[in-house]
Tab-separated table of C-alpha atoms and ligand atoms in Angstrom:
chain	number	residue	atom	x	y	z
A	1023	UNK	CA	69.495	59.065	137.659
A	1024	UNK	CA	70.683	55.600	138.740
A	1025	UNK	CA	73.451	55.613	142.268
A	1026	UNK	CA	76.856	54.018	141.578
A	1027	UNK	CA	76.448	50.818	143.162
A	1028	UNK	CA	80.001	49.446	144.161
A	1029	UNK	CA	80.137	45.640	142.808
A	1030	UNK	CA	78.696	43.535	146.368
A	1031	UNK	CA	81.365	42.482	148.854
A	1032	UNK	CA	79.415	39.647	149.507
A	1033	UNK	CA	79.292	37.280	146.645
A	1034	UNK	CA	78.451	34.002	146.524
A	1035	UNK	CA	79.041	31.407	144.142
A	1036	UNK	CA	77.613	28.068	146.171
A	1037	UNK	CA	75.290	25.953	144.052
A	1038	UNK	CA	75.564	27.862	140.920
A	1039	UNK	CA	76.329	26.064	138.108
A	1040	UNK	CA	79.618	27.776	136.061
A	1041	UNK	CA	81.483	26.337	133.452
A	1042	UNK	CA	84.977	27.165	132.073
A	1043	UNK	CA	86.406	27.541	128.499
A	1044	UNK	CA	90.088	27.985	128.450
A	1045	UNK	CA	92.310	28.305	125.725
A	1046	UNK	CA	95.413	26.144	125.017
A	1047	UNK	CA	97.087	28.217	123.157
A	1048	UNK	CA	100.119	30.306	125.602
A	1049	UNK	CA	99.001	27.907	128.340
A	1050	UNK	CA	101.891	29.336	130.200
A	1051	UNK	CA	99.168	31.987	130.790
A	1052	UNK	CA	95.943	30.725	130.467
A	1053	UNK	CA	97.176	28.146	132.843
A	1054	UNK	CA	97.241	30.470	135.709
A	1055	UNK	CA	94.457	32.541	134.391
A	1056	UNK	CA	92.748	29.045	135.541
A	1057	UNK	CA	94.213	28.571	138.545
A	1058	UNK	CA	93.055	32.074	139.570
A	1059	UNK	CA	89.165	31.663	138.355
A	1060	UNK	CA	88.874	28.363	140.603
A	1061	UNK	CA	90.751	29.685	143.608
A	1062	UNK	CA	87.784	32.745	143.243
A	1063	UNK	CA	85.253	30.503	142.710
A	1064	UNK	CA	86.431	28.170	145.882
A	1065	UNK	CA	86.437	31.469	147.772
A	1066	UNK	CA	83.121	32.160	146.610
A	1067	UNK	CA	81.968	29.103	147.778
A	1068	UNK	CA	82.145	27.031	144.800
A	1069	UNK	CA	83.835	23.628	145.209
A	1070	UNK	CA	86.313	23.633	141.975
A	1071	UNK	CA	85.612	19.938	141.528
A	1072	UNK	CA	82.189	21.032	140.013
A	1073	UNK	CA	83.298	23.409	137.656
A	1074	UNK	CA	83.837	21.677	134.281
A	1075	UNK	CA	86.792	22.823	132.155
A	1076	UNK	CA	86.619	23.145	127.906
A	1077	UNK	CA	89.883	23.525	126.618
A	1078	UNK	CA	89.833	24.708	122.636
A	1079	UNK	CA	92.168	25.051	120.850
A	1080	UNK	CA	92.345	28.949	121.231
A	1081	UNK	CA	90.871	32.028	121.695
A	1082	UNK	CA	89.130	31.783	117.754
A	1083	UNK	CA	87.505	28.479	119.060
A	1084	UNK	CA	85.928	29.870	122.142
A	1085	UNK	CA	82.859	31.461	121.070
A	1086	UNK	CA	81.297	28.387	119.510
A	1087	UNK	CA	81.903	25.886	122.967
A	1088	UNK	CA	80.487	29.017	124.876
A	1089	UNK	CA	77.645	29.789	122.799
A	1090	UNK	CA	76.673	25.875	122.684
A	1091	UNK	CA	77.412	25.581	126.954
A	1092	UNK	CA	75.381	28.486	127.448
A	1093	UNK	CA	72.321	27.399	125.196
A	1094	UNK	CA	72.885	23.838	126.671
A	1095	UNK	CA	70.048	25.107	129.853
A	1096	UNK	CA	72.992	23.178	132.011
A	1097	UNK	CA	74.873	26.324	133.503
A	1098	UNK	CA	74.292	29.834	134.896
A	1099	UNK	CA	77.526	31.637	133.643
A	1100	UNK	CA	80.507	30.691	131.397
A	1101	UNK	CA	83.953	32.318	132.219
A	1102	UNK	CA	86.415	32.019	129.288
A	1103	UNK	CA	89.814	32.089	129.586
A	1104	UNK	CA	92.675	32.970	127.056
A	1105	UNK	CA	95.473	34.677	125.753
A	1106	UNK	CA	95.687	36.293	122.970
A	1107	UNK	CA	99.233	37.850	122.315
A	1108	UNK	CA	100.359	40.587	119.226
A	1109	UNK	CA	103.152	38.922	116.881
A	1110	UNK	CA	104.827	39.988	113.821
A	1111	UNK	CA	101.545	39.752	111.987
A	1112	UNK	CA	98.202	40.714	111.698
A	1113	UNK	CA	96.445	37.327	112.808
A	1114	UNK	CA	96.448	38.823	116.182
A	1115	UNK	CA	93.302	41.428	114.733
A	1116	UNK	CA	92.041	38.052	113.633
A	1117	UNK	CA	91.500	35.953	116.827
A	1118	UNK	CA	91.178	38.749	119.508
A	1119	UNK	CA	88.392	40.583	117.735
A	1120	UNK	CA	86.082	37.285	116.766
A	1121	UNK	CA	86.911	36.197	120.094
A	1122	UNK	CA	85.147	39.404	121.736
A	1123	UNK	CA	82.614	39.792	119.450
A	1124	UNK	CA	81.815	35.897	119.099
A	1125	UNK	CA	81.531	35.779	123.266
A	1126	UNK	CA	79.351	39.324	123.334
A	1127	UNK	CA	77.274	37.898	120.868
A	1128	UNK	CA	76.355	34.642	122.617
A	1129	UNK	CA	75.927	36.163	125.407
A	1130	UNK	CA	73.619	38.429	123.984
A	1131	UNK	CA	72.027	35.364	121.927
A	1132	UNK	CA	71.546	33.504	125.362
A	1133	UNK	CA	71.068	35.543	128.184
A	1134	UNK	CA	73.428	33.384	129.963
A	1135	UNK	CA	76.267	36.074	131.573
A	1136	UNK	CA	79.747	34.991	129.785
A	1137	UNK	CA	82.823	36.404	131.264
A	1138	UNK	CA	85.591	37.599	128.874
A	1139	UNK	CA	88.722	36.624	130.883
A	1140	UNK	CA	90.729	36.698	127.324
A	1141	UNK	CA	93.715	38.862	127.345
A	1142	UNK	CA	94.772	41.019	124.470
A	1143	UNK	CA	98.600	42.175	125.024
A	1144	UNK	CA	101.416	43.500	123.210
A	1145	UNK	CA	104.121	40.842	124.765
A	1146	UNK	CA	104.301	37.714	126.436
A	1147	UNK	CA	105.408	40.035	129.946
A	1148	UNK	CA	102.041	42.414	129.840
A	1149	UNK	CA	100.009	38.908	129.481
A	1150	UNK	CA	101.885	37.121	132.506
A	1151	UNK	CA	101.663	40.239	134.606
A	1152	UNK	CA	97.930	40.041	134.360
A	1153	UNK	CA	97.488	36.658	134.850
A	1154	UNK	CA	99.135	36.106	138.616
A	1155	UNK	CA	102.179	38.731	138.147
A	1156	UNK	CA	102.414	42.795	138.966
A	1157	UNK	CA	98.533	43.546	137.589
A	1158	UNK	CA	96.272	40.670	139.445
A	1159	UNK	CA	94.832	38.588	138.016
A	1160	UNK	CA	92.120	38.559	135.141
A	1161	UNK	CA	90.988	34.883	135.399
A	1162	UNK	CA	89.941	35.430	138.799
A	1163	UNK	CA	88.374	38.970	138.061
A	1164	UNK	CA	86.633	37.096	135.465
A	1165	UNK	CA	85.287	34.542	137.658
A	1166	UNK	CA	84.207	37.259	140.241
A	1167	UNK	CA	81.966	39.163	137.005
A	1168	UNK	CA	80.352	35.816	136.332
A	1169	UNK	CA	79.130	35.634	139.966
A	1170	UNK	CA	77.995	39.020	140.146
A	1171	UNK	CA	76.410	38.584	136.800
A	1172	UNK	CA	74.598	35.621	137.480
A	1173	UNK	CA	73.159	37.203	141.061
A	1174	UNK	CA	72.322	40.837	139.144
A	1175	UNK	CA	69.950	39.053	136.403
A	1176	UNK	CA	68.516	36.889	139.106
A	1177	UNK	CA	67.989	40.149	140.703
A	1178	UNK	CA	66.370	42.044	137.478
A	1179	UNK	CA	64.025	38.916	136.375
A	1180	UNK	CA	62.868	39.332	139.999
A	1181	UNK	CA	62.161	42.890	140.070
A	1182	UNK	CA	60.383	45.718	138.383
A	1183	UNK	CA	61.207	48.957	137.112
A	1184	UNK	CA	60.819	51.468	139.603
A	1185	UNK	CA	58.437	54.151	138.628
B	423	INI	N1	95.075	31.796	119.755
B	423	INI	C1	95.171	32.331	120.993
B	423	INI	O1	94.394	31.945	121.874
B	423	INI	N2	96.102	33.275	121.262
B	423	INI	C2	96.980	33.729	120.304
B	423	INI	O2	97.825	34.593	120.633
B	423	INI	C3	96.911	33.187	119.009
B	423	INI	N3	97.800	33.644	117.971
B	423	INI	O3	98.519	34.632	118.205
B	423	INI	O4	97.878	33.083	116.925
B	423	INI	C4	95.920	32.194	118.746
B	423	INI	N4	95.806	31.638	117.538
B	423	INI	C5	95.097	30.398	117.305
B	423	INI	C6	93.622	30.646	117.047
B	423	INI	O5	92.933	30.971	118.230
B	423	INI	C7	92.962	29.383	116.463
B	423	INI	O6	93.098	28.332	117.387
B	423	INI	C8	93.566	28.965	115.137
B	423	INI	O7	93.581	30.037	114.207
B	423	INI	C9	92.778	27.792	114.506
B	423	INI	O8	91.418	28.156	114.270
């Protein structure tokens, strides 16, 4: 049986090489879903004048810009960024679920961590709550996964199974 392991209090994020894909589409949001990644990632260490920003489009787009950064060899992590918010139709179903999938997949296709920092809301008020408002921030919890991510498979291509 494996312990809970708390995520590590101590991350850091100097020298790694991170790269951001962020939506245009409700840039009222994904703008501070930005601004929240790169204050992280300065916090972690990470001088936001090295982290290049992709903006597509929207959230459909991002898979393909991710999947290509994170084949590229050129970065340790991707964090994506978007919003995608429920109207009067179905094309919400449409982009959000690609979107996932698409960024699981190249993820998957890679092994380069990608951080899924895409909101999927009912309203324009749940999305701005979690991107600065009442319920945090997502871009920066997104930017916070990448770090972790890149340190834990640093962590498992250094290690063996125990037993
Ligand atoms: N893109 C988003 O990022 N968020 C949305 O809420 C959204 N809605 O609702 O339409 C959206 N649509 C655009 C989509 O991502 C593509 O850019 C477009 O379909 C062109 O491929």
């Amino acid at each position: 049986m494996g312990e809970y392991a708390p995520p590590p209090d101590a991350l850091h994020a100097a020298g790694l090489r991170i790269a951001i894909v962020a939506g245009r589409f409700n840039d009222h949001v994904t703008a501070p879903l930005l601004d929240g990644a790169l204050q992280t990632l300065a916090t972690l260490g990470l001088d936001p004048a090295c982290v290049p920003v992709h903006w597509v489009p929207g959230a459909f787009e991002m898979p393909l810009v991710a999947q290509q950064l994170a084949a590229s060899g050129r970065v340790d992590a991707v964090i994506c960024l978007g919003a995608v918010i429920r109207g009067d139709t179905a094309h919400f179903e449409y982009v959000a679920g690609p979107c996932a999938a698409g960024l699981a997949q190249a993820a998957l296709d890679t092994g380069i961590p990608i951080a899924f920092g895409v909101l999927t809301t009912n309203n324009d008020q749940q999305a701005l709550d979690r991107a600065g408002g009442g319920e945090g921030n997502k871009g920066a919890e997104a930017a916070a996964t990448a770090v972790e991510m890149v340190a834990l498979l640093r962590e498992l291509s250094g290690k063996g199974e125990r037993c």
